Tab-separated table of C-alpha atoms and ligand atoms in Angstrom:
chain	number	residue	atom	x	y	z
A	443	MET	CA	0.096	0.081	0.000
A	444	SER	CA	1.333	3.346	-0.909
A	445	HIS	CA	2.081	6.004	1.995
A	446	ASN	CA	-0.594	8.128	0.624
A	447	ALA	CA	-3.124	5.328	0.869
A	448	GLU	CA	-1.877	4.491	4.343
A	449	LEU	CA	-2.270	8.087	5.545
A	450	PHE	CA	-5.788	8.410	4.028
A	451	GLU	CA	-6.900	5.199	5.674
A	452	ARG	CA	-5.512	6.517	9.013
A	453	ALA	CA	-7.027	9.910	8.455
A	454	GLN	CA	-10.492	8.715	7.803
A	455	ARG	CA	-10.574	7.057	11.276
A	456	VAL	CA	-10.284	10.423	12.947
A	457	ILE	CA	-11.148	13.233	10.487
A	458	PRO	CA	-14.416	13.314	8.577
A	459	GLY	CA	-13.543	12.189	5.129
A	460	GLY	CA	-9.978	12.013	6.109
A	461	VAL	CA	-9.667	15.833	5.171
A	462	ASN	CA	-10.002	19.177	6.623
A	463	SER	CA	-11.642	20.655	3.667
A	464	PRO	CA	-13.986	18.545	1.358
A	465	VAL	CA	-12.451	18.900	-1.983
A	466	ARG	CA	-9.051	17.600	-0.882
A	467	ALA	CA	-10.735	14.166	-0.490
A	468	PHE	CA	-10.921	13.657	-4.276
A	469	ARG	CA	-14.461	12.521	-4.072
A	470	SER	CA	-15.256	14.432	-7.402
A	471	VAL	CA	-12.420	12.611	-9.191
A	472	GLY	CA	-12.046	9.514	-7.334
A	473	GLY	CA	-8.913	8.010	-6.055
A	474	THR	CA	-6.546	8.569	-3.157
A	475	PRO	CA	-5.543	12.183	-2.200
A	476	ARG	CA	-1.960	13.104	-2.231
A	477	PHE	CA	-0.725	13.851	1.257
A	478	ILE	CA	1.746	16.776	0.838
A	479	THR	CA	4.941	16.471	2.867
A	480	ARG	CA	6.756	19.651	1.493
A	481	ALA	CA	6.555	22.257	-1.379
A	482	ALA	CA	9.074	24.534	-3.037
A	483	GLY	CA	8.645	26.920	-5.883
A	484	ALA	CA	6.297	25.569	-8.456
A	485	HIS	CA	6.452	22.086	-7.044
A	486	VAL	CA	4.813	19.864	-4.176
A	487	TRP	CA	6.047	16.481	-3.015
A	488	ASP	CA	3.711	13.704	-1.718
A	489	ALA	CA	4.162	11.023	1.103
A	490	ASP	CA	5.616	8.505	-1.437
A	491	GLY	CA	8.257	10.977	-2.351
A	492	ARG	CA	6.672	12.029	-5.868
A	493	ARG	CA	7.157	15.340	-7.161
A	494	TYR	CA	4.339	17.347	-8.974
A	495	THR	CA	4.253	20.608	-10.823
A	496	ASP	CA	1.524	22.318	-8.824
A	497	TYR	CA	-1.307	24.327	-10.366
A	498	VAL	CA	-3.452	24.514	-7.271
A	499	GLY	CA	-1.030	26.838	-5.414
A	500	SER	CA	-2.718	26.377	-1.964
A	501	TRP	CA	-6.009	27.494	-3.966
A	502	GLY	CA	-4.457	30.666	-4.723
A	503	PRO	CA	-2.135	32.028	-2.115
A	504	ALA	CA	1.175	30.734	-3.555
A	505	ILE	CA	1.603	33.434	-6.032
A	506	LEU	CA	5.378	33.634	-5.569
A	507	GLY	CA	5.657	29.879	-5.451
A	508	HIS	CA	5.846	27.688	-2.343
A	509	ALA	CA	8.234	28.435	0.429
A	510	ASP	CA	9.587	31.573	-0.956
A	511	ALA	CA	12.653	32.426	0.899
A	512	GLU	CA	11.935	36.110	1.647
A	513	VAL	CA	8.355	35.208	2.892
A	514	VAL	CA	9.641	32.298	5.067
A	515	GLU	CA	12.247	34.518	6.571
A	516	ALA	CA	9.815	37.256	7.385
A	517	VAL	CA	7.532	34.664	9.102
A	518	GLN	CA	10.510	33.274	11.034
A	519	ARG	CA	11.462	36.699	12.169
A	520	ALA	CA	8.046	37.597	13.131
A	521	ALA	CA	7.437	34.264	15.064
A	522	ALA	CA	10.676	34.796	17.057
A	523	ASP	CA	8.838	37.960	18.449
A	524	GLY	CA	5.791	36.288	19.534
A	525	LEU	CA	2.972	34.409	17.865
A	526	SER	CA	-0.124	36.321	18.860
A	527	PHE	CA	-0.832	39.144	21.377
A	528	GLY	CA	-4.619	39.817	21.099
A	529	ALA	CA	-3.718	43.461	20.967
A	530	PRO	CA	-2.764	45.930	18.118
A	531	THR	CA	0.561	45.888	16.464
A	532	GLU	CA	2.195	48.441	14.056
A	533	ARG	CA	2.525	45.744	11.396
A	534	GLU	CA	-1.398	45.683	11.134
A	535	ILE	CA	-1.343	49.413	10.262
A	536	GLU	CA	1.252	48.808	7.591
A	537	MET	CA	-0.856	46.054	6.090
A	538	ALA	CA	-3.956	48.133	6.157
A	539	GLU	CA	-2.098	51.098	4.618
A	540	LEU	CA	-0.646	48.954	1.883
A	541	LEU	CA	-4.027	47.343	1.042
A	542	VAL	CA	-5.688	50.781	0.856
A	543	ASP	CA	-2.808	52.078	-1.410
A	544	MET	CA	-2.895	48.992	-3.587
A	545	LEU	CA	-6.674	48.886	-3.983
A	546	PRO	CA	-8.308	52.104	-4.964
A	547	SER	CA	-11.858	51.194	-3.784
A	548	LEU	CA	-10.666	50.464	-0.095
A	549	GLU	CA	-10.770	53.503	2.184
A	550	MET	CA	-10.829	51.530	5.363
A	551	VAL	CA	-10.147	47.803	5.876
A	552	ARG	CA	-10.499	45.295	8.704
A	553	LEU	CA	-8.260	42.170	8.902
A	554	VAL	CA	-9.842	38.793	9.777
A	555	SER	CA	-8.459	35.195	9.561
A	556	SER	CA	-10.125	33.701	6.569
A	557	GLY	CA	-12.018	34.379	3.384
A	558	THR	CA	-15.105	32.999	5.064
A	559	GLU	CA	-14.835	35.459	8.027
A	560	ALA	CA	-14.404	38.351	5.490
A	561	THR	CA	-17.592	37.677	3.455
A	562	MET	CA	-19.665	36.796	6.445
A	563	SER	CA	-18.663	40.079	8.030
A	564	ALA	CA	-19.240	42.076	4.911
A	565	ILE	CA	-22.651	40.809	4.739
A	566	ARG	CA	-23.458	41.745	8.138
A	567	LEU	CA	-22.035	45.168	7.587
A	568	ALA	CA	-24.139	45.607	4.480
A	569	ARG	CA	-27.229	44.623	6.353
A	570	GLY	CA	-26.417	46.956	9.316
A	571	PHE	CA	-25.700	49.842	6.986
A	572	THR	CA	-28.798	49.430	4.889
A	573	GLY	CA	-31.287	48.150	7.629
A	574	ARG	CA	-32.320	45.487	5.059
A	575	ASP	CA	-32.164	41.763	5.421
A	576	ALA	CA	-32.196	40.322	1.877
A	577	ILE	CA	-28.956	39.611	-0.101
A	578	VAL	CA	-28.360	38.356	-3.553
A	579	LYS	CA	-25.689	35.884	-4.714
A	580	PHE	CA	-25.048	33.925	-7.858
A	581	GLU	CA	-25.463	30.303	-8.659
A	582	GLY	CA	-22.076	28.610	-8.634
A	583	CYS	CA	-20.261	31.473	-6.866
A	584	TYR	CA	-18.857	30.315	-3.614
A	585	HIS	CA	-18.143	32.789	-0.712
A	586	GLY	CA	-17.157	30.434	2.155
A	587	HIS	CA	-19.360	28.450	4.406
A	588	ALA	CA	-21.331	30.993	6.373
A	589	ASP	CA	-25.005	29.956	6.749
A	590	SER	CA	-26.688	32.723	4.470
A	591	LEU	CA	-24.177	31.778	1.759
A	592	LEU	CA	-24.708	28.097	1.507
A	593	VAL	CA	-27.815	28.526	-0.438
A	594	LYS	CA	-28.956	27.455	-3.913
A	595	ALA	CA	-31.584	28.763	-6.263
A	596	GLY	CA	-35.341	28.287	-5.224
A	597	SER	CA	-37.912	26.958	-7.332
A	598	GLY	CA	-38.430	29.997	-9.361
A	599	LEU	CA	-36.391	33.063	-10.817
A	600	LEU	CA	-37.283	35.178	-7.893
A	601	THR	CA	-38.046	32.886	-5.036
A	602	PHE	CA	-35.692	33.012	-2.130
A	603	GLY	CA	-33.101	30.120	-1.904
A	604	ASN	CA	-32.877	26.703	-0.326
A	605	PRO	CA	-30.077	25.656	1.894
A	606	SER	CA	-27.301	23.764	-0.005
A	607	SER	CA	-25.928	22.274	3.174
A	608	GLY	CA	-27.383	20.339	6.017
A	609	GLY	CA	-27.723	22.536	9.210
A	610	VAL	CA	-28.653	25.645	7.441
A	611	PRO	CA	-32.104	26.804	8.739
A	612	ALA	CA	-34.743	27.310	5.821
A	613	ASP	CA	-35.299	30.510	7.700
A	614	PHE	CA	-31.840	31.818	6.943
A	615	ALA	CA	-31.804	30.837	3.260
A	616	ARG	CA	-35.071	32.709	3.042
A	617	HIS	CA	-33.234	35.948	2.924
A	618	THR	CA	-30.980	34.869	0.125
A	619	LEU	CA	-31.882	35.270	-3.529
A	620	VAL	CA	-29.826	33.211	-5.984
A	621	LEU	CA	-29.443	34.645	-9.540
A	622	ASP	CA	-27.861	33.131	-12.657
A	623	PHE	CA	-24.340	34.573	-13.321
A	624	ASN	CA	-24.148	36.561	-16.289
A	625	ASN	CA	-27.893	36.698	-16.955
A	626	LEU	CA	-29.052	40.221	-17.590
A	627	ALA	CA	-32.554	39.673	-17.821
A	628	ALA	CA	-32.620	37.980	-14.405
A	629	LEU	CA	-30.728	40.801	-12.787
A	630	GLU	CA	-33.156	43.403	-14.301
A	631	GLU	CA	-36.180	41.534	-13.258
A	632	CYS	CA	-34.576	41.182	-9.536
A	633	PHE	CA	-33.938	44.735	-9.210
A	634	ALA	CA	-37.233	45.878	-10.687
A	635	THR	CA	-39.219	43.851	-8.236
A	636	ARG	CA	-37.106	43.683	-5.138
A	637	GLY	CA	-34.201	46.224	-5.535
A	638	ASP	CA	-35.323	48.421	-2.758
A	639	THR	CA	-35.443	45.547	-0.099
A	640	LEU	CA	-31.868	44.289	-0.876
A	641	ALA	CA	-28.940	44.785	1.605
A	642	CYS	CA	-26.282	43.650	-0.867
A	643	VAL	CA	-25.267	41.816	-3.954
A	644	ILE	CA	-22.144	39.673	-3.440
A	645	ILE	CA	-20.421	38.305	-6.418
A	646	GLU	CA	-16.997	36.573	-7.390
A	647	PRO	CA	-16.243	39.224	-10.254
A	648	VAL	CA	-14.466	36.325	-12.032
A	649	ALA	CA	-15.971	33.276	-10.768
A	650	GLY	CA	-13.446	30.784	-9.717
A	651	ASN	CA	-15.534	28.064	-7.914
A	652	MET	CA	-17.543	26.813	-10.867
A	653	ASN	CA	-14.339	26.339	-12.804
A	654	LEU	CA	-13.509	29.808	-14.083
A	655	VAL	CA	-16.331	31.817	-15.611
A	656	ARG	CA	-15.509	35.336	-16.959
A	657	PRO	CA	-18.318	38.077	-16.440
A	658	ALA	CA	-19.549	40.056	-19.273
A	659	GLN	CA	-18.430	43.795	-19.148
A	660	ALA	CA	-21.958	45.041	-19.754
A	661	TYR	CA	-23.316	42.850	-17.092
A	662	MET	CA	-20.850	44.057	-14.414
A	663	GLU	CA	-21.539	47.651	-15.504
A	664	ARG	CA	-25.365	47.241	-15.265
A	665	LEU	CA	-24.832	45.437	-11.841
A	666	ARG	CA	-22.902	48.558	-10.646
A	667	ALA	CA	-25.534	50.959	-11.890
A	668	LEU	CA	-28.547	49.064	-10.481
A	669	CYS	CA	-26.960	48.774	-7.020
A	670	THR	CA	-26.223	52.490	-6.995
A	671	GLU	CA	-29.752	53.235	-8.096
A	672	HIS	CA	-31.300	51.189	-5.288
A	673	GLY	CA	-28.996	51.820	-2.389
A	674	VAL	CA	-27.800	48.204	-2.516
A	675	VAL	CA	-24.190	47.487	-1.255
A	676	LEU	CA	-22.052	45.887	-4.075
A	677	ILE	CA	-19.576	43.448	-2.463
A	678	PHE	CA	-16.846	42.114	-4.711
A	679	ASP	CA	-15.520	38.787	-3.284
A	680	GLU	CA	-12.067	39.132	-4.447
A	681	VAL	CA	-10.778	36.427	-1.908
A	682	MET	CA	-9.649	34.472	-5.093
A	683	THR	CA	-9.192	37.164	-7.790
A	684	GLY	CA	-7.640	39.854	-5.403
A	685	PHE	CA	-3.980	40.562	-6.578
A	686	ARG	CA	-4.338	37.364	-8.723
A	687	VAL	CA	-5.983	38.449	-11.858
A	688	GLY	CA	-4.072	41.765	-11.881
A	689	PRO	CA	-2.430	44.279	-9.412
A	690	THR	CA	-6.057	45.909	-8.638
A	691	GLY	CA	-7.952	42.651	-8.803
A	692	ALA	CA	-11.045	41.999	-10.947
A	693	GLN	CA	-12.377	45.530	-10.051
A	694	GLY	CA	-9.336	47.094	-11.801
A	695	LEU	CA	-9.586	44.607	-14.702
A	696	TYR	CA	-13.292	45.473	-15.297
A	697	GLY	CA	-13.119	49.108	-14.164
A	698	ILE	CA	-15.921	48.673	-11.643
A	699	THR	CA	-15.789	50.130	-8.055
A	700	PRO	CA	-17.409	48.001	-5.617
A	701	ASP	CA	-18.661	49.416	-2.221
A	702	LEU	CA	-17.071	46.521	-0.370
A	703	THR	CA	-14.358	44.041	-1.107
A	704	THR	CA	-13.455	40.934	0.502
A	705	LEU	CA	-9.843	39.530	0.385
A	706	GLY	CA	-8.007	36.493	1.585
A	707	LYS	CA	-5.610	33.919	0.120
A	708	ILE	CA	-2.546	36.089	-1.457
A	709	ILE	CA	-2.991	38.792	1.245
A	710	GLY	CA	-1.827	36.068	3.668
A	711	GLY	CA	0.921	34.809	1.572
A	712	GLY	CA	0.180	31.205	2.589
A	713	MET	CA	-0.874	31.974	6.180
A	714	PRO	CA	-4.430	32.390	7.286
A	715	VAL	CA	-5.464	35.967	6.748
A	716	GLY	CA	-8.700	37.592	5.134
A	717	ALA	CA	-9.922	41.342	5.007
A	718	PHE	CA	-12.888	43.277	4.289
A	719	GLY	CA	-12.975	46.801	3.427
A	720	GLY	CA	-14.279	49.606	1.199
A	721	ARG	CA	-16.191	52.765	1.566
A	722	ARG	CA	-15.358	54.745	4.518
A	723	ASP	CA	-19.138	55.548	5.422
A	724	ILE	CA	-19.993	51.850	5.359
A	725	MET	CA	-16.878	50.711	7.267
A	726	ARG	CA	-17.485	53.280	10.067
A	727	GLN	CA	-20.462	51.167	10.984
A	728	VAL	CA	-18.037	48.231	12.116
A	729	ALA	CA	-17.550	47.824	16.027
A	730	PRO	CA	-16.102	49.874	17.944
A	731	LEU	CA	-17.132	52.771	15.793
A	732	GLY	CA	-20.497	51.578	14.658
A	733	THR	CA	-23.143	48.964	15.797
A	734	VAL	CA	-21.934	45.937	13.665
A	735	TYR	CA	-20.144	43.646	15.723
A	736	GLN	CA	-17.095	41.782	14.376
A	737	ALA	CA	-14.009	40.544	16.194
A	738	GLY	CA	-11.431	37.741	16.397
A	739	THR	CA	-8.586	36.766	18.768
A	740	LEU	CA	-6.285	35.840	15.907
A	741	SER	CA	-7.307	38.653	13.590
A	742	GLY	CA	-4.277	40.537	12.422
A	743	SER	CA	-1.991	37.712	13.437
A	744	PRO	CA	1.566	39.242	13.505
A	745	VAL	CA	3.151	36.149	11.842
A	746	ALA	CA	0.505	35.837	9.110
A	747	VAL	CA	0.564	39.630	8.491
A	748	ALA	CA	4.352	39.387	8.039
A	749	ALA	CA	3.876	36.823	5.510
A	750	GLY	CA	1.181	38.755	3.641
A	751	LEU	CA	3.084	42.060	3.618
A	752	THR	CA	6.137	40.540	2.262
A	753	THR	CA	4.068	38.787	-0.457
A	754	LEU	CA	2.202	41.967	-1.302
A	755	ARG	CA	5.267	44.217	-1.600
A	756	ARG	CA	6.893	41.599	-4.028
A	757	LEU	CA	3.839	42.009	-6.369
A	758	ARG	CA	4.686	45.771	-6.961
A	759	ALA	CA	7.873	44.789	-8.757
A	760	PRO	CA	7.672	46.235	-12.459
A	761	GLY	CA	6.408	43.641	-15.010
A	762	PHE	CA	5.394	41.205	-12.157
A	763	TYR	CA	1.753	40.769	-13.597
A	764	ALA	CA	2.560	40.939	-17.300
A	765	SER	CA	5.060	38.122	-16.933
A	766	LEU	CA	2.795	35.988	-14.865
A	767	ALA	CA	-0.153	36.541	-17.122
A	768	ALA	CA	2.186	35.710	-20.295
A	769	ARG	CA	3.149	32.321	-18.460
A	770	THR	CA	-0.467	31.520	-17.518
A	771	THR	CA	-1.670	32.113	-21.300
A	772	ALA	CA	1.122	30.225	-22.476
A	773	LEU	CA	-0.199	27.357	-20.491
A	774	THR	CA	-3.923	27.737	-21.547
A	775	GLU	CA	-2.910	28.192	-25.145
A	776	GLY	CA	-0.630	25.387	-25.272
A	777	LEU	CA	-3.232	23.085	-23.603
A	778	ALA	CA	-5.908	24.097	-26.066
A	779	ALA	CA	-3.560	23.539	-29.018
A	780	ALA	CA	-2.382	20.154	-27.855
A	781	ALA	CA	-6.143	18.992	-27.367
A	782	ALA	CA	-7.052	20.298	-31.032
A	783	ARG	CA	-4.111	18.130	-32.309
A	784	ARG	CA	-5.676	15.138	-30.633
A	785	GLY	CA	-9.253	16.006	-31.693
A	786	VAL	CA	-10.453	16.477	-28.111
A	787	ALA	CA	-13.283	18.899	-27.468
A	788	PHE	CA	-11.501	21.149	-24.948
A	789	SER	CA	-11.170	24.788	-24.124
A	790	ALA	CA	-9.069	26.875	-21.766
A	791	GLN	CA	-8.746	30.372	-20.711
A	792	ALA	CA	-6.778	32.516	-18.461
A	793	VAL	CA	-7.614	35.749	-16.513
A	794	GLY	CA	-4.187	37.129	-15.236
A	795	ALA	CA	-2.680	34.249	-13.276
A	796	MET	CA	-5.929	32.203	-12.907
A	797	PHE	CA	-7.118	29.829	-15.340
A	798	GLY	CA	-10.071	27.459	-16.391
A	799	LEU	CA	-9.940	24.206	-18.181
A	800	TYR	CA	-13.167	22.873	-19.922
A	801	PHE	CA	-14.044	19.636	-21.623
A	802	SER	CA	-16.260	21.532	-23.862
A	803	ALA	CA	-15.591	23.433	-27.058
A	804	THR	CA	-15.891	26.900	-25.767
A	805	PRO	CA	-15.655	28.397	-22.316
A	806	PRO	CA	-18.781	28.386	-20.261
A	807	GLN	CA	-20.774	31.769	-19.753
A	808	GLY	CA	-22.563	30.564	-16.680
A	809	PHE	CA	-23.475	27.791	-14.224
A	810	ALA	CA	-25.630	25.733	-16.678
A	811	GLU	CA	-22.854	25.561	-19.107
A	812	VAL	CA	-20.352	24.595	-16.489
A	813	MET	CA	-22.487	21.699	-15.445
A	814	GLY	CA	-22.777	20.690	-19.249
A	815	ALA	CA	-19.071	20.009	-19.597
A	816	ASP	CA	-17.679	16.585	-19.765
A	817	ARG	CA	-16.954	15.700	-16.233
A	818	GLU	CA	-15.858	12.135	-16.811
A	819	ARG	CA	-13.260	13.280	-19.320
A	820	PHE	CA	-12.002	15.738	-16.897
A	821	ASN	CA	-11.503	13.088	-14.206
A	822	ARG	CA	-9.687	10.852	-16.534
A	823	PHE	CA	-7.425	13.732	-17.675
A	824	PHE	CA	-6.812	14.656	-13.990
A	825	HIS	CA	-5.643	11.215	-13.170
A	826	LEU	CA	-3.416	10.921	-16.193
A	827	MET	CA	-1.733	14.283	-15.596
A	828	LEU	CA	-1.335	13.311	-11.782
A	829	GLU	CA	0.348	10.026	-12.733
A	830	ALA	CA	2.596	12.090	-15.031
A	831	GLY	CA	3.526	14.457	-12.148
A	832	HIS	CA	1.265	17.465	-12.834
A	833	TYR	CA	-1.145	18.451	-9.995
A	834	PHE	CA	-4.310	20.162	-11.097
A	835	ALA	CA	-7.420	20.992	-8.737
A	836	PRO	CA	-9.066	17.482	-7.949
A	837	SER	CA	-12.507	18.822	-9.267
A	838	ALA	CA	-13.834	20.055	-12.665
A	839	PHE	CA	-15.371	22.875	-10.694
A	840	GLU	CA	-12.266	24.651	-9.594
A	841	ALA	CA	-9.991	27.187	-11.188
A	842	GLY	CA	-6.189	26.960	-11.546
A	843	PHE	CA	-3.251	29.012	-10.491
A	844	VAL	CA	0.162	29.696	-11.977
A	845	SER	CA	2.821	31.161	-9.782
A	846	ALA	CA	5.954	33.398	-10.530
A	847	ALA	CA	7.965	30.227	-9.750
A	848	HIS	CA	6.588	28.307	-12.641
A	849	THR	CA	9.197	28.298	-15.436
A	850	GLU	CA	8.768	28.146	-19.057
A	851	ALA	CA	10.234	24.479	-18.948
A	852	ASP	CA	7.558	23.757	-16.267
A	853	ILE	CA	4.772	25.013	-18.661
A	854	THR	CA	6.261	23.142	-21.769
A	855	ALA	CA	6.492	19.895	-19.705
A	856	THR	CA	2.910	20.139	-18.538
A	857	ILE	CA	1.678	20.711	-22.063
A	858	ALA	CA	3.765	17.770	-23.431
A	859	ALA	CA	2.148	15.504	-20.587
A	860	ALA	CA	-1.326	17.005	-21.416
A	861	GLU	CA	-1.018	16.124	-25.183
A	862	ALA	CA	-0.152	12.442	-24.319
A	863	ALA	CA	-3.074	12.447	-21.867
A	864	PHE	CA	-5.396	13.856	-24.507
A	865	ALA	CA	-4.266	11.072	-26.863
A	866	GLN	CA	-5.665	8.549	-24.422
A	867	LEU	CA	-8.869	9.917	-23.578
B	776	HOZ	N1	-12.130	26.678	-0.933
B	776	HOZ	C1	-11.298	25.832	-1.913
B	776	HOZ	C2	-12.047	25.374	-3.085
B	776	HOZ	N2	-12.418	26.571	-3.919
B	776	HOZ	C3	-10.814	24.553	-1.192
B	776	HOZ	C4	-9.839	24.846	-0.051
B	776	HOZ	C5	-9.062	23.680	0.378
B	776	HOZ	O1	-9.602	22.626	0.215
B	776	HOZ	O2	-7.984	23.733	0.879
């Protein structure tokens, strides 16, 4: 039995499903999860000593590559001075100042410990600010696992949602309306009938939890206009896209200014950090200034903030994003060309350093099209690539990530392996 299989068996005796986050269990693709023992640059190693070129990158944070020397050193130095104080530190101010400087829509920001905390808090804040209860999210967008966000569409276009998880009271889901991503008619109808009762709309501006789905520019512009018209707080969940699709996230890429933004992943440089921030008048409602309560013992952890600060500063190097985007596009174009040579219906696209792979002739525009792609083929492709030493997300519904540590040789080797895999599908 392989070490990975032994560890999986052992893990399942004491951890639900053997994992601390469901997608890691490989349920979607089948087979045995790889237990990672170490990572460096663009590579991870598993318990059997096998090396993989990694396109998960800790689901986004590893934009500089794994175990970047400067980030690791910053963490070690911070840790030597104490792990956590439950009191403010100067480094938190530096982090907030840097975020406000890097992202023009942020006037004030609060640090938390995860993306889930960030979105949950942003929604409470939007409700507190507007005095309204109803919120809008989009089918296929994921914003962490807070109760009001684990909701799927109801029976009709404008009926409130149903829980998508056990343990979520139907009464909570009742306040969440779920719309179809990129569907302009549904958006117009929603605002025409309920616009003045909505506290907020929360959206992944480039959806990264139903594979990768790009928004239509006109759709995003109309969404912004409708929110302004009806006094609805527009929340961009940039936990995944923030500092990933470009230096100013998806909001910079599409030229849309949200009222609030949630961040995570990259801003922690691999350590647990999240943040929510935006308009000063809204952020001033957060306790202790305002009535909206939010708190955390480990919020602004000095060690995590050290990792995040070091990472964010490195992203400001001239040409950083251009070269990262070029490498990501080289991957997606190379994969698409390899599939075409092998006659496989496949498409791929990159947005900055984030990408989507689809076993369908063209990239999907929304949730229904994502669901229509050939999942069985993806699963076979995933396992062939894994066997060949290339680690993609273990689900057809996740986006992929390229880091600054991926070399041209890494990308070329992945494309060559993919061509061999396509030939076997
Ligand atoms: N939230 C991630 C999927 N989009 C999974 C995180 C994990 O399993 O580490």
